[in-house]
PDB file of C-alpha atoms and ligand atoms in Angstrom:
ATOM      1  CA  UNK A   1     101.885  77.793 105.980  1.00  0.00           C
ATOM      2  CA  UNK A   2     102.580  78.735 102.526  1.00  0.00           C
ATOM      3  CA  UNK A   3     103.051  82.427 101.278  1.00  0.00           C
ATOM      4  CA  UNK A   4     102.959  83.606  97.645  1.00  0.00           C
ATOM      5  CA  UNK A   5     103.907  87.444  96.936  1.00  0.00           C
ATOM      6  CA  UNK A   6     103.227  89.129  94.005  1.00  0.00           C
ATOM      7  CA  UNK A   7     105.390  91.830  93.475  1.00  0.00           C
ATOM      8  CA  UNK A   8     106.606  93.958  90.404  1.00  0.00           C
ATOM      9  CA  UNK A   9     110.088  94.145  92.679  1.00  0.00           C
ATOM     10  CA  UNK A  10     111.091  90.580  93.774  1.00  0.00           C
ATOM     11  CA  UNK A  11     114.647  91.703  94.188  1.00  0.00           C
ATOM     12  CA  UNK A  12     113.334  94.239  97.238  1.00  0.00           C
ATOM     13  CA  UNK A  13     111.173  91.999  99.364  1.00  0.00           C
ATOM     14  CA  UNK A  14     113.873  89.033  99.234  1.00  0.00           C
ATOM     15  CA  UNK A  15     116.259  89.978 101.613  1.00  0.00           C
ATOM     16  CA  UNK A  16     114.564  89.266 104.731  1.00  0.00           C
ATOM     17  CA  UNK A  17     112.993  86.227 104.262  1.00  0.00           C
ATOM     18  CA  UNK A  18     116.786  85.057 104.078  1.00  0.00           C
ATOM     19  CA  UNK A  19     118.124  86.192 107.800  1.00  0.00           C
ATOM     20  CA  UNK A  20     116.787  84.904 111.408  1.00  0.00           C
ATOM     21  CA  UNK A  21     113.646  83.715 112.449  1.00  0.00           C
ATOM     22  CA  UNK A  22     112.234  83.970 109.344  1.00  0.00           C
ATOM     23  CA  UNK A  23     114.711  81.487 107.578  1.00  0.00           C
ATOM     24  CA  UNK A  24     114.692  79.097 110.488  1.00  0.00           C
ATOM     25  CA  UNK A  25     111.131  78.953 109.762  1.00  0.00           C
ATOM     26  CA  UNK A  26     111.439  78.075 106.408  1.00  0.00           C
ATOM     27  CA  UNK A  27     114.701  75.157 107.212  1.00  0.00           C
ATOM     28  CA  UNK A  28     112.281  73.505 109.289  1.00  0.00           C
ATOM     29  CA  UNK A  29     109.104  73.671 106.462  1.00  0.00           C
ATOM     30  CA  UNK A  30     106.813  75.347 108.647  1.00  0.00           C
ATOM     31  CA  UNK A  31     106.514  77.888 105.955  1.00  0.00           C
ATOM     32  CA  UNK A  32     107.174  78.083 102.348  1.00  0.00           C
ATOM     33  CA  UNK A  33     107.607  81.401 100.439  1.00  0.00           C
ATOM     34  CA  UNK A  34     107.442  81.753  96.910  1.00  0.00           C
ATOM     35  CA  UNK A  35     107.670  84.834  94.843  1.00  0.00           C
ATOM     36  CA  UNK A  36     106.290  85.767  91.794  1.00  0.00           C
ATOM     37  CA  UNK A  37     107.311  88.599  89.315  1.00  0.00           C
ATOM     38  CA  UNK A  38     104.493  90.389  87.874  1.00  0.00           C
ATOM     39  CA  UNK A  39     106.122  90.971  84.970  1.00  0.00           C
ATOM     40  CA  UNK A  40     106.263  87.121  83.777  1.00  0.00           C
ATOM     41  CA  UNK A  41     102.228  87.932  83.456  1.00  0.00           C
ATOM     42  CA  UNK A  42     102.653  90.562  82.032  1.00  0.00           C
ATOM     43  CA  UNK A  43     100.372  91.810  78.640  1.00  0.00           C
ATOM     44  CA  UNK A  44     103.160  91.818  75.772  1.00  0.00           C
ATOM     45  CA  UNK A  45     106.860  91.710  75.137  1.00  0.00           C
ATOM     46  CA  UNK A  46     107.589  95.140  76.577  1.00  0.00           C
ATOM     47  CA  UNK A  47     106.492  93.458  79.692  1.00  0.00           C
ATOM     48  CA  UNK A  48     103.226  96.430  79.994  1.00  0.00           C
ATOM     49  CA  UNK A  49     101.579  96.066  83.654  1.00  0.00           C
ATOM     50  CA  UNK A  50     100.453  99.109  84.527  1.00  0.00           C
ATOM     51  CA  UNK A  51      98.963 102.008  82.102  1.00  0.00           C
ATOM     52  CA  UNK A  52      97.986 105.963  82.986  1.00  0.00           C
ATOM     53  CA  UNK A  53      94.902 106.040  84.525  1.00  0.00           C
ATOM     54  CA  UNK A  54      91.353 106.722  83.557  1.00  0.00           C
ATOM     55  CA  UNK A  55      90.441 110.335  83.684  1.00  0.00           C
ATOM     56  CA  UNK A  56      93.872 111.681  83.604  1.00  0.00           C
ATOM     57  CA  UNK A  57      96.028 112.453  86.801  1.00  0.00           C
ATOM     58  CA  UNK A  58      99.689 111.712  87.621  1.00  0.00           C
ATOM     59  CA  UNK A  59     100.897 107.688  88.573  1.00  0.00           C
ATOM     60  CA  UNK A  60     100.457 104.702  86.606  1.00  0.00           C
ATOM     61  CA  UNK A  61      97.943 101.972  87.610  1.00  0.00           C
ATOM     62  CA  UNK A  62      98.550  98.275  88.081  1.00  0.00           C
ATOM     63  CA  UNK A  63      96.442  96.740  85.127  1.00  0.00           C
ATOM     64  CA  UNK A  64      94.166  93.755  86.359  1.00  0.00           C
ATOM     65  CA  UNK A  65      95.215  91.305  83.719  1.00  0.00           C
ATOM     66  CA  UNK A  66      98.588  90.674  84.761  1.00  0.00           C
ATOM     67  CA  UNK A  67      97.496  90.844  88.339  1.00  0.00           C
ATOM     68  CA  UNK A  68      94.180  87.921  86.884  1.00  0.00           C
ATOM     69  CA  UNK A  69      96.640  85.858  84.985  1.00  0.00           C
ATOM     70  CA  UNK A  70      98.961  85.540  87.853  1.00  0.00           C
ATOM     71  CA  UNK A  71      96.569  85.115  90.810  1.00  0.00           C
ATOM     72  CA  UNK A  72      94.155  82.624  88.707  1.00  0.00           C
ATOM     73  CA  UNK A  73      96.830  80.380  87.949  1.00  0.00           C
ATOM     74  CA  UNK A  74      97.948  79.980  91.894  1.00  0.00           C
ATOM     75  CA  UNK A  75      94.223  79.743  92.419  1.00  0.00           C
ATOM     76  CA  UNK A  76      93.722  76.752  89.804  1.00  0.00           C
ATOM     77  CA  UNK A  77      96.625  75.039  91.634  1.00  0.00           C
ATOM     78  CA  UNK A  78      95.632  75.330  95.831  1.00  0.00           C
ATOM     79  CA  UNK A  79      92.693  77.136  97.800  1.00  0.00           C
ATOM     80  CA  UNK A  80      93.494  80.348  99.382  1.00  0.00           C
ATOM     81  CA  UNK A  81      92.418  81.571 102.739  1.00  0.00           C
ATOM     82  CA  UNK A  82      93.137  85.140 101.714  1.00  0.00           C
ATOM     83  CA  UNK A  83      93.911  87.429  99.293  1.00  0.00           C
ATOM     84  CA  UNK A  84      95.883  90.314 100.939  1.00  0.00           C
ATOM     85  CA  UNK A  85      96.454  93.695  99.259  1.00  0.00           C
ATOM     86  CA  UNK A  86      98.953  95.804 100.654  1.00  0.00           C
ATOM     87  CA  UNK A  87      98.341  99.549 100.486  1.00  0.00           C
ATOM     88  CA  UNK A  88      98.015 102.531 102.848  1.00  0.00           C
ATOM     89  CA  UNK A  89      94.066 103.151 102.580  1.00  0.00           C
ATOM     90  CA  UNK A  90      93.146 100.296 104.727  1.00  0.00           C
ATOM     91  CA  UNK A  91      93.036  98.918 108.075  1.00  0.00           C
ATOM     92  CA  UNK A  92      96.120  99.785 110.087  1.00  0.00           C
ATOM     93  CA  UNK A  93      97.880  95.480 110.972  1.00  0.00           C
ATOM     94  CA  UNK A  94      97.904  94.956 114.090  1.00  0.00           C
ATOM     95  CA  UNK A  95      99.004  91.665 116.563  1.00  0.00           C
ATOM     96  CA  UNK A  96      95.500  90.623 116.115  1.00  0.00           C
ATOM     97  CA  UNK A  97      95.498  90.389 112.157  1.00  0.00           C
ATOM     98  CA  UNK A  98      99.146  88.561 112.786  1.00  0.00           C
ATOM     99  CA  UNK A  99      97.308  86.095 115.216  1.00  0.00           C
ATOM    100  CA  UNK A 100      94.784  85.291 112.812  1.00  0.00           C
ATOM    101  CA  UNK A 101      96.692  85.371 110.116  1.00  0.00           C
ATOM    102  CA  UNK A 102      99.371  82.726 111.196  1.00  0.00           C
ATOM    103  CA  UNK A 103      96.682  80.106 111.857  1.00  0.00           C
ATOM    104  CA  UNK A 104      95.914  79.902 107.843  1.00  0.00           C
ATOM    105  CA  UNK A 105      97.258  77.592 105.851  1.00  0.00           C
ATOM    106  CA  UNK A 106      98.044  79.400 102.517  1.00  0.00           C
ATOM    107  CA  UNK A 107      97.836  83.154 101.549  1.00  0.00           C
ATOM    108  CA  UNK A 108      98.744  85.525  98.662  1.00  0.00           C
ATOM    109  CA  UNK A 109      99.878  88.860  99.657  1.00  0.00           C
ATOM    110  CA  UNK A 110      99.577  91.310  96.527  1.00  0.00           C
ATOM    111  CA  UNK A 111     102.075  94.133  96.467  1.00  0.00           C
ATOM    112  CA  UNK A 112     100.680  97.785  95.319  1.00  0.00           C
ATOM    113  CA  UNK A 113     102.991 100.227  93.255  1.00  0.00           C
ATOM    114  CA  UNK A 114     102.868 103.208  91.975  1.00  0.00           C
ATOM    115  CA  UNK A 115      99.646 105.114  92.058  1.00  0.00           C
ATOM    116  CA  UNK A 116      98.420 101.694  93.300  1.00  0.00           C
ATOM    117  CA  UNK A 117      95.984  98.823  91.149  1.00  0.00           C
ATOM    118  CA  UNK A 118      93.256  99.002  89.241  1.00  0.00           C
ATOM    119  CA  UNK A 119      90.136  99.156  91.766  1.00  0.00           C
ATOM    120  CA  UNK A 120      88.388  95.599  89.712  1.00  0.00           C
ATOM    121  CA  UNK A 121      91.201  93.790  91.333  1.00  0.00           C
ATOM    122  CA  UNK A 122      90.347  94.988  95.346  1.00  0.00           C
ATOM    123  CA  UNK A 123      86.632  94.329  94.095  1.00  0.00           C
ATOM    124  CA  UNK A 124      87.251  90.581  92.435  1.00  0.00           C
ATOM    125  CA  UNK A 125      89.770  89.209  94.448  1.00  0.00           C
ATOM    126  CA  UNK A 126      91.016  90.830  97.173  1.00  0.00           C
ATOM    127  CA  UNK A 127      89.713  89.258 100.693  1.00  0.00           C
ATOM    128  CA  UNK A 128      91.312  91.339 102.808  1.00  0.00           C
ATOM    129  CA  UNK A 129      93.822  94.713 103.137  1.00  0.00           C
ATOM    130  CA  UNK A 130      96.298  95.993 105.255  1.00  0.00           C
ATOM    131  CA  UNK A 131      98.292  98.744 105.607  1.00  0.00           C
ATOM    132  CA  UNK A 132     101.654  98.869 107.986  1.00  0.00           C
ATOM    133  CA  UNK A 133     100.861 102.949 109.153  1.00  0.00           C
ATOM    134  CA  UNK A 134      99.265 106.112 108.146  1.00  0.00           C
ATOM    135  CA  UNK A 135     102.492 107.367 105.587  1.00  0.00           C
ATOM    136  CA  UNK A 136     103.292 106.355 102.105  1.00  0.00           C
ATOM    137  CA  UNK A 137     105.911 103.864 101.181  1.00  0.00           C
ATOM    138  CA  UNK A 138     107.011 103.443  97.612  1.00  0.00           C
ATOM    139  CA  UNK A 139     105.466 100.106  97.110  1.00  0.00           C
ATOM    140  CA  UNK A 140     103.851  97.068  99.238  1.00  0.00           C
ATOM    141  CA  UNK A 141     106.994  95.150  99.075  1.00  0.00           C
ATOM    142  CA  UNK A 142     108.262  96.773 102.636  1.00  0.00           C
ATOM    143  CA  UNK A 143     104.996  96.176 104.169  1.00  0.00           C
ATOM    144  CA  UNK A 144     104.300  92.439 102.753  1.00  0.00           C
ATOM    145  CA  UNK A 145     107.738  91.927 104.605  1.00  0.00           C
ATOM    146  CA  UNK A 146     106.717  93.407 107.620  1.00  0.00           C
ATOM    147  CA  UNK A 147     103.094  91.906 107.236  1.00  0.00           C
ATOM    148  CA  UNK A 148     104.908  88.448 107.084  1.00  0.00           C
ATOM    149  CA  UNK A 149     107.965  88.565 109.573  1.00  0.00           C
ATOM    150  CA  UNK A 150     104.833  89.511 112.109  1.00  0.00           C
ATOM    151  CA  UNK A 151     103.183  86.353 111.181  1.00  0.00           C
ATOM    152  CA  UNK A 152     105.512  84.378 110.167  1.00  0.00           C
ATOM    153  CA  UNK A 153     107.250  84.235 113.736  1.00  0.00           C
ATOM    154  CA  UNK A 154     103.702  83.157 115.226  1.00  0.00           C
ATOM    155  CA  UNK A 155     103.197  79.614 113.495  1.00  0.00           C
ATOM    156  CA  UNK A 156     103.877  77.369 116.449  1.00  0.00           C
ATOM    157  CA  UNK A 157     106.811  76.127 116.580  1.00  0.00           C
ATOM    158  CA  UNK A 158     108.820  78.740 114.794  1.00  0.00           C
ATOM    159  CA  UNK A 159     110.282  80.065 117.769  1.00  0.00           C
ATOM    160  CA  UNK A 160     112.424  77.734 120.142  1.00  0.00           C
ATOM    161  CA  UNK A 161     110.642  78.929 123.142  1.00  0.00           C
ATOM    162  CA  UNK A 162     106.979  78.676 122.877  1.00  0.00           C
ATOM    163  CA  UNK A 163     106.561  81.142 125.648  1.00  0.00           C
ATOM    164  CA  UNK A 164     108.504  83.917 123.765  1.00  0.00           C
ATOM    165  CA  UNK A 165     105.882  84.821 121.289  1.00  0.00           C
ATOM    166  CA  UNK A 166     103.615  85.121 124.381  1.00  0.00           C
ATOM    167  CA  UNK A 167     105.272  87.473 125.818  1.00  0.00           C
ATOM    168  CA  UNK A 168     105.792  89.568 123.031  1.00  0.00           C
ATOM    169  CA  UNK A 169     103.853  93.508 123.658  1.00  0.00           C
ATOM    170  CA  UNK A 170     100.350  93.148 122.347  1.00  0.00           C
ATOM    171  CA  UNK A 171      99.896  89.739 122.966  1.00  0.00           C
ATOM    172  CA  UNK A 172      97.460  90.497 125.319  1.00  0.00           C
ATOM    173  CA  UNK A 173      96.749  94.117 125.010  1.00  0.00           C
ATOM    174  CA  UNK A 174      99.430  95.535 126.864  1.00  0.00           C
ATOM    175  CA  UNK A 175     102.961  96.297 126.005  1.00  0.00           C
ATOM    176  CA  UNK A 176     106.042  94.840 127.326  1.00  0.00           C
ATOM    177  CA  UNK A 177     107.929  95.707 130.473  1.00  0.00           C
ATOM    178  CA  UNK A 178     111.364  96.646 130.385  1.00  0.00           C
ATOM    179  CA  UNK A 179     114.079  94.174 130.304  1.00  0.00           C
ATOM    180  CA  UNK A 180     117.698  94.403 131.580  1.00  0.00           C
ATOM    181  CA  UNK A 181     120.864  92.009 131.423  1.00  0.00           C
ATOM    182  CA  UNK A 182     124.669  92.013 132.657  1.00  0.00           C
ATOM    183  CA  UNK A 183     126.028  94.093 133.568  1.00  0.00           C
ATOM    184  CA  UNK A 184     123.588  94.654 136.892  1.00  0.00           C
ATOM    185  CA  UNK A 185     125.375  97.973 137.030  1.00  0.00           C
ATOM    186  CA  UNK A 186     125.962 100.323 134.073  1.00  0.00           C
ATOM    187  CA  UNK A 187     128.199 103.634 134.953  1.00  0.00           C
ATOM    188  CA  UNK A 188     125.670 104.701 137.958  1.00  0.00           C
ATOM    189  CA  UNK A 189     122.940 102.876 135.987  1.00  0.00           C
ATOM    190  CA  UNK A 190     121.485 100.205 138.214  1.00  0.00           C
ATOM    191  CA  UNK A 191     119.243  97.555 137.241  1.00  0.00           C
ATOM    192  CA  UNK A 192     116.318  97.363 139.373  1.00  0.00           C
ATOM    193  CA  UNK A 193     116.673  95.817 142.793  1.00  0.00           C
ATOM    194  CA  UNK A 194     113.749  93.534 142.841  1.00  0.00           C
ATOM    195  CA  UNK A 195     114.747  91.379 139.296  1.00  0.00           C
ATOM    196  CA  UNK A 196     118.162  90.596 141.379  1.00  0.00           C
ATOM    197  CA  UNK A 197     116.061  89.002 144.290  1.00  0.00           C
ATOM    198  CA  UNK A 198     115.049  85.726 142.915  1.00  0.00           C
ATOM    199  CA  UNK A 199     111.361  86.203 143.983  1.00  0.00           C
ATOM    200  CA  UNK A 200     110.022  84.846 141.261  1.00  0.00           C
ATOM    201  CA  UNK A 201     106.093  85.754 142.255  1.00  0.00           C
ATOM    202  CA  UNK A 202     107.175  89.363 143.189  1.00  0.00           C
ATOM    203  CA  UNK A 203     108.923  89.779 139.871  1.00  0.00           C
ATOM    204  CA  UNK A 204     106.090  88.491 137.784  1.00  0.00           C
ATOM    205  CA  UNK A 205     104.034  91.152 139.671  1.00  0.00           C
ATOM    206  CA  UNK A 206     106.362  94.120 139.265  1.00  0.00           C
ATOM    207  CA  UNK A 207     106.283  93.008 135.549  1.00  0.00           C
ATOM    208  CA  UNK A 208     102.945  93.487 135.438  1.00  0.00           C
ATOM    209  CA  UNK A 209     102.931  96.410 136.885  1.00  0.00           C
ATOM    210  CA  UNK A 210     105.362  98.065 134.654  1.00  0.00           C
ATOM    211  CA  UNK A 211     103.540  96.794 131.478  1.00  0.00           C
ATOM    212  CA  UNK A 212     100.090  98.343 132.819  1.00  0.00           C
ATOM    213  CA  UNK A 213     102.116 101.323 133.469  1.00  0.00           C
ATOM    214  CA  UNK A 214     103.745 101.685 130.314  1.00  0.00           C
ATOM    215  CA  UNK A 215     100.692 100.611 127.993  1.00  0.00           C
ATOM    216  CA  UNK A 216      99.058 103.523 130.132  1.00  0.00           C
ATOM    217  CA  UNK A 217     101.732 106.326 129.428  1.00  0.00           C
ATOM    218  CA  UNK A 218     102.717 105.220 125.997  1.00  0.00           C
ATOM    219  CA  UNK A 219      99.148 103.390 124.527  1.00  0.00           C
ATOM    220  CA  UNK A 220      96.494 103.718 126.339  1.00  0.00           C
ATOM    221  CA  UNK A 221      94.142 103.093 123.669  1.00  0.00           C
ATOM    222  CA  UNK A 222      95.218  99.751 124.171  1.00  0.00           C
ATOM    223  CA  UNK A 223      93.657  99.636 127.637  1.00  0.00           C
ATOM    224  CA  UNK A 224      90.431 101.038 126.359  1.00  0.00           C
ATOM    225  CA  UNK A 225      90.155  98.015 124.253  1.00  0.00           C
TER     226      UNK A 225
HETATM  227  N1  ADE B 301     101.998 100.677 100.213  1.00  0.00           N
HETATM  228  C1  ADE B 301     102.305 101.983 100.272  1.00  0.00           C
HETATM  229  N2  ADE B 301     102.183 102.454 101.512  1.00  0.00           N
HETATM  230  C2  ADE B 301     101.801 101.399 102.286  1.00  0.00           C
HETATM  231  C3  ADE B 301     101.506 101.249 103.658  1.00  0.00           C
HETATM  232  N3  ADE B 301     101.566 102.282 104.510  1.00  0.00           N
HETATM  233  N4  ADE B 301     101.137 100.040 104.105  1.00  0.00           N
HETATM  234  C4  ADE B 301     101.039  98.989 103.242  1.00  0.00           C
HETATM  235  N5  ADE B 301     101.303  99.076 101.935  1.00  0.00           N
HETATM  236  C5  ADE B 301     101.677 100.269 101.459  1.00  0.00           C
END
């Protein structure tokens, strides 16, 4: 799978594409990340991208020619499956979107700033947005990393054990159930009794159990679904 972020802040969104999971995927080339400065399309030599907007009000506006020049030339050289726009007034990503999302094969995740982009672009060539939550960050960049760390980790074969991802909350509606390790005993804290027995069946059940329990107390949208 092959990534391309636009960004005005390359510099921000770097970092974790460098660390973990999300490297390992990249050392073994089942995803490729590139990175693209805004500001390299941008209108003139004092680098202009964004301008006050139309009507007056406070914030500048991404312009749409910088934002054109940059996504028509990655378009002239591969198809895209989507065009992702990151900003808080849309759908809400969830492990869905990341499911879907990690079976394409190349996408271009546009990072908002400032008062956000000039509304041609979401109309011309945005296919799809997402927002990470109902607050404001201070650009896209935090939630194209968070957008692609979700997705990222998906693509089979990214993590060693297939069965991890599987497991993960979400995966299939419900969230996970607690999980303990050594010490068995923690200052009067015990782990519970029945993941000590070595009944494998009875544990899988009381897993189960706890995740329907859980999703109930802490999501239970989730079971409506
Ligand atoms: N840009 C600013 N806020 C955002 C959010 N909540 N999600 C995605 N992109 C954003």
């Amino acid at each position: 799978m092959r990534i391309d972020i636009i960004t005005v802040s390359p510099e921000l969104i770097k970092s974790p594409f460098e660390y973990s999971i999300l490297k390992r995927a990249q050392d073994k080339g089942l995803a490729e990340v590139h990175f693209h400065n805004l500001r390299d399309y941008a209108l003139n030599k004092y680098n202009k991208i964004d301008d006050y907007q139309f009507g007056g009000g406070a914030g500048m506006v991404l312009m749409i020619e910088p934002i054109d020049k940059c996504i028509s030339k990655l378009k002239s050289e591969r198809d895209y499956d989507e065009i992702i726009y990151m900003t808080p007034d849309a759908p809400i990503l969830n492990q869905s979107t990341a499911n879907t999302l990690s079976l394409k094969e190349n996408i271009i995740v546009l990072c908002g700033h400032y008062k956000g982009v000039d509304q041609r672009v979401r109309d011309l060539f945005i296919t799809k947005e997402i927002s990470i939550g109902d607050y404001v960050l201070s650009g896209g960049e935090l939630g194209a990393a968070v957008l692609c760390d979700s997705v990222i980790r998906l693509i089979p074969g990214v993590l060693g054990d297939e069965t991890s991802a599987l497991t993960d909350s979400f995966q299939d509606d419900l969230l996970s159930p607690p999980v303990y390790t050594r010490p068995a005993s923690y200052k009067g804290a015990d782990v519970p009794e029945i993941l000590l027995s070595g009944n494998f069946p009875k544990i899988d059940e009381w897993r189960s159990e706890q995740a329907y329990e859980r999703t109930k107390q802490i999501k239970p949208e989730l079971l409506d679904e």
